[in-house]
Short mmCIF file of C-alpha atoms in Angstrom, two decimals:
data_model
loop_
_atom_site.label_atom_id
_atom_site.label_comp_id
_atom_site.label_asym_id
_atom_site.label_seq_id
_atom_site.Cartn_x
_atom_site.Cartn_y
_atom_site.Cartn_z
CA MET A 1 -155.00 71.22 62.99
CA CYS A 2 -156.99 73.59 65.17
CA LEU A 3 -158.22 77.13 65.55
CA ILE A 4 -157.56 79.53 68.40
CA ILE A 5 -159.61 82.69 68.79
CA HIS A 6 -158.24 85.30 71.18
CA GLN A 7 -160.73 87.89 72.39
CA PRO A 8 -159.13 90.93 74.04
CA GLU A 9 -160.97 93.14 76.50
CA GLU A 10 -163.80 95.27 75.11
CA HIS A 11 -164.44 92.87 72.24
CA THR A 12 -166.92 90.06 71.61
CA THR A 13 -166.79 86.87 69.55
CA PRO A 14 -169.67 86.36 67.09
CA ILE A 15 -171.68 83.19 67.59
CA GLU A 16 -171.49 82.50 63.85
CA LEU A 17 -167.71 82.38 64.08
CA LEU A 18 -167.88 79.89 66.97
CA ARG A 19 -170.30 77.68 65.06
CA SER A 20 -168.06 77.65 62.01
CA ALA A 21 -165.00 76.91 64.13
CA ALA A 22 -166.83 73.96 65.71
CA GLU A 23 -167.90 72.63 62.31
CA TYR A 24 -164.36 72.72 60.91
CA ASN A 25 -162.72 71.51 64.14
CA PRO A 26 -165.06 68.94 65.75
CA ASP A 27 -162.66 67.02 68.00
CA GLY A 28 -162.60 69.10 71.16
CA PHE A 29 -163.21 72.51 72.68
CA GLY A 30 -161.33 74.52 75.25
CA PHE A 31 -161.65 77.92 76.88
CA MET A 32 -159.53 80.06 79.19
CA GLY A 33 -160.15 83.58 80.38
CA PHE A 34 -160.73 86.06 83.16
CA ASP A 35 -164.19 87.01 84.38
CA ALA A 36 -165.37 90.46 85.47
CA PHE A 37 -163.65 89.98 88.85
CA GLY A 38 -160.38 88.83 87.30
CA LYS A 39 -160.99 85.22 88.30
CA LEU A 40 -159.64 82.48 86.05
CA ARG A 41 -162.06 80.22 84.21
CA ILE A 42 -161.01 77.02 82.41
CA GLU A 43 -163.39 74.82 80.41
CA ARG A 44 -162.80 71.74 78.27
CA SER A 45 -165.10 69.48 76.25
CA ALA A 46 -164.33 66.28 74.33
CA ASN A 47 -166.37 67.58 71.38
CA ALA A 48 -166.86 70.95 69.75
CA ASP A 49 -169.58 72.00 72.18
CA VAL A 50 -171.24 74.95 70.46
CA ALA A 51 -173.73 75.44 73.29
CA LEU A 52 -170.91 75.72 75.85
CA ALA A 53 -168.91 78.01 73.59
CA THR A 54 -171.95 80.22 73.08
CA ARG A 55 -172.64 80.48 76.82
CA LEU A 56 -169.02 81.40 77.47
CA ALA A 57 -168.99 83.97 74.67
CA GLU A 58 -172.05 85.63 76.17
CA GLU A 59 -170.76 85.46 79.74
CA PHE A 60 -167.28 86.73 78.81
CA ALA A 61 -168.32 89.42 76.32
CA GLY A 62 -165.78 92.22 76.62
CA ARG A 63 -163.41 90.09 78.70
CA ASN A 64 -159.89 88.82 77.95
CA CYS A 65 -160.22 85.16 76.93
CA ALA A 66 -159.38 82.54 74.30
CA PHE A 67 -161.30 79.74 72.59
CA HIS A 68 -159.68 76.59 71.17
CA PHE A 69 -161.35 74.25 68.68
CA ARG A 70 -159.44 71.03 67.98
CA ARG A 71 -159.16 69.14 64.73
CA ARG A 72 -157.35 65.95 65.71
CA THR A 73 -154.16 65.07 63.85
CA ARG A 74 -151.89 63.48 66.44
CA GLY A 75 -153.07 61.75 69.58
CA SER A 76 -156.49 60.53 70.65
CA SER A 77 -159.54 62.63 71.40
CA HIS A 78 -159.28 61.75 75.11
CA VAL A 79 -159.38 64.45 77.76
CA GLU A 80 -155.58 64.36 78.20
CA ASN A 81 -155.19 65.98 74.77
CA LEU A 82 -157.69 68.79 75.24
CA HIS A 83 -156.67 72.43 75.43
CA PRO A 84 -155.83 74.46 77.38
CA PHE A 85 -152.90 72.53 78.82
CA LYS A 86 -151.66 73.28 82.31
CA ILE A 87 -147.92 74.01 82.31
CA ALA A 88 -147.76 74.92 85.99
CA PRO A 89 -150.22 76.21 88.59
CA GLY A 90 -151.83 79.29 87.04
CA LEU A 91 -149.94 78.94 83.75
CA TYR A 92 -151.81 77.52 80.73
CA LEU A 93 -151.22 77.05 77.02
CA MET A 94 -153.24 76.70 73.82
CA HIS A 95 -151.46 75.51 70.68
CA ASN A 96 -152.24 75.54 66.96
CA GLY A 97 -149.83 73.67 64.73
CA THR A 98 -147.68 70.56 64.79
CA ALA A 99 -144.66 70.62 67.09
CA LYS A 100 -141.68 68.57 65.97
CA VAL A 101 -141.12 66.73 69.24
CA GLU A 102 -140.46 63.12 70.15
CA ILE A 103 -143.70 61.19 70.68
CA ARG A 104 -142.85 58.81 73.51
CA GLN A 105 -146.34 58.02 74.77
CA ALA A 106 -148.87 56.51 72.38
CA GLY A 107 -152.19 58.27 72.19
CA ARG A 108 -150.85 61.58 73.48
CA SER A 109 -150.64 64.54 71.11
CA ASP A 110 -147.60 66.52 70.08
CA THR A 111 -148.92 69.39 72.23
CA TRP A 112 -149.12 67.09 75.26
CA HIS A 113 -145.48 66.15 74.73
CA LEU A 114 -144.46 69.77 74.08
CA VAL A 115 -145.97 70.80 77.40
CA HIS A 116 -144.99 67.86 79.60
CA ASP A 117 -141.53 67.06 78.24
CA TYR A 118 -140.24 70.49 77.26
CA LEU A 119 -142.12 73.50 78.58
CA ALA A 120 -143.35 72.37 82.00
CA PRO A 121 -139.93 71.25 83.32
CA PHE A 122 -138.46 74.56 82.19
CA LEU A 123 -141.21 77.10 82.88
CA SER A 124 -142.60 75.72 86.14
CA SER A 125 -139.85 77.52 88.07
CA ARG A 126 -139.14 80.24 85.47
CA ARG A 127 -142.62 81.31 84.39
CA LYS A 128 -141.61 84.93 83.75
CA LEU A 129 -139.62 83.72 80.75
CA ILE A 130 -142.78 83.82 78.65
CA TYR A 131 -142.28 87.62 78.67
CA ASP A 132 -138.54 87.46 78.00
CA ARG A 133 -137.59 88.53 74.48
CA ALA A 134 -134.60 86.20 74.19
CA PHE A 135 -136.57 83.16 75.38
CA ARG A 136 -139.43 83.95 73.01
CA HIS A 137 -136.97 84.31 70.15
CA ILE A 138 -135.52 80.87 70.91
CA LEU A 139 -139.00 79.35 71.17
CA ASP A 140 -139.99 81.06 67.91
CA ALA A 141 -136.97 79.69 66.11
CA TRP A 142 -137.46 76.18 67.48
CA LEU A 143 -141.16 75.82 66.77
CA GLY A 144 -141.30 77.82 63.55
CA PRO A 145 -143.99 80.26 62.39
CA GLN A 146 -146.49 77.50 61.62
CA ASN A 147 -146.92 76.94 65.36
CA ARG A 148 -148.98 79.52 67.22
CA ILE A 149 -149.13 79.49 71.01
CA VAL A 150 -151.29 81.40 73.47
CA PHE A 151 -150.18 81.54 77.10
CA LEU A 152 -152.39 82.50 80.04
CA ASP A 153 -150.70 83.73 83.22
CA GLU A 154 -153.17 83.81 86.10
CA ALA A 155 -150.84 85.65 88.49
CA GLU A 156 -150.40 88.53 86.05
CA GLY A 157 -153.92 88.38 84.64
CA ARG A 158 -152.45 88.31 81.16
CA ILE A 159 -152.83 86.38 77.92
CA GLU A 160 -149.73 86.36 75.69
CA LEU A 161 -149.58 85.39 72.01
CA LEU A 162 -146.55 83.74 70.45
CA HIS A 163 -146.20 84.23 66.67
CA ARG A 164 -148.96 86.80 66.75
CA ALA A 165 -147.85 88.23 63.40
CA ASP A 166 -148.43 84.86 61.75
CA GLY A 167 -152.09 84.83 62.76
CA TYR A 168 -154.90 87.10 61.63
CA ASP A 169 -156.35 90.21 63.20
CA TRP A 170 -160.04 90.58 62.46
CA ASN A 171 -162.51 93.01 64.03
CA GLY A 172 -160.44 93.22 67.19
CA LEU A 173 -160.07 89.45 67.53
CA TRP A 174 -157.00 87.35 66.74
CA LEU A 175 -157.35 84.05 64.84
CA SER A 176 -154.48 81.59 64.73
CA ASN A 177 -155.36 80.79 61.10
CA THR A 178 -158.12 81.14 58.52
CA ARG A 179 -157.83 77.67 57.03
CA TRP A 180 -160.09 75.94 59.54
CA VAL A 181 -163.04 78.31 59.51
CA ASP A 182 -165.53 79.55 56.92
CA ARG A 183 -163.66 82.46 55.34
CA SER A 184 -166.83 83.96 53.94
CA LEU A 185 -167.89 84.83 57.49
CA LEU A 186 -164.73 86.83 57.96
CA SER A 187 -164.94 88.70 54.67
CA LEU A 188 -168.49 89.86 55.41
CA ALA A 189 -167.45 91.98 58.35
CA GLY A 190 -163.74 92.49 57.85
CA HIS A 191 -163.83 96.23 57.35
CA ASP A 192 -162.85 96.99 60.96
CA GLY A 193 -159.82 94.71 61.03
CA VAL A 194 -156.89 93.51 59.00
CA TYR A 195 -157.98 90.43 57.11
CA ARG A 196 -156.00 88.55 54.49
CA ALA A 197 -158.32 85.79 53.37
CA THR A 198 -156.49 85.15 50.14
CA GLU A 199 -153.25 84.22 51.88
CA ALA A 200 -152.39 80.61 52.65
CA SER A 201 -152.70 79.56 56.26
CA PHE A 202 -151.01 76.56 57.77
CA CYS A 203 -151.77 74.79 61.03
#
């Protein structure tokens, strides 16, 4: 169980939202995004580091980036299970959900296995497939709508959302779910975005 917050260009992520995400998802923090010069930035922390998240939110205000707060379900809280995961040089992934994959290595999460055993061998030499409609349809069908994935492609300077429609648009941001965050924060300022707080949200 986790929460991903995608911040497109020209938008900012409220500090209150980051604090709530950290409170509900205390087992790790990750960040990926592009700075004002288009340079990639990756950060990871073994706990929900609100101070780091706040600094990044301020530094990357108006920039294309994504935050990941982890609530551990499978796998240890060791660094190997922190998001974002590197699929290939310049290609990264954040995941919210539980992937139905074989767990062959104790202590490693389902996301670790999804990346290392399935996606990396396939996408490392075919990275453009993340933009291919047929491939995305197959990946959608395999993982199911309860799994939300965010890809970052450094070469293209792009962040791509898988199962975007199953997340939540709010004030220009995209949240992978509303279950693992204080919903009252979202309802206070939801007039600018599409927010469905009463709907169930699965991780």
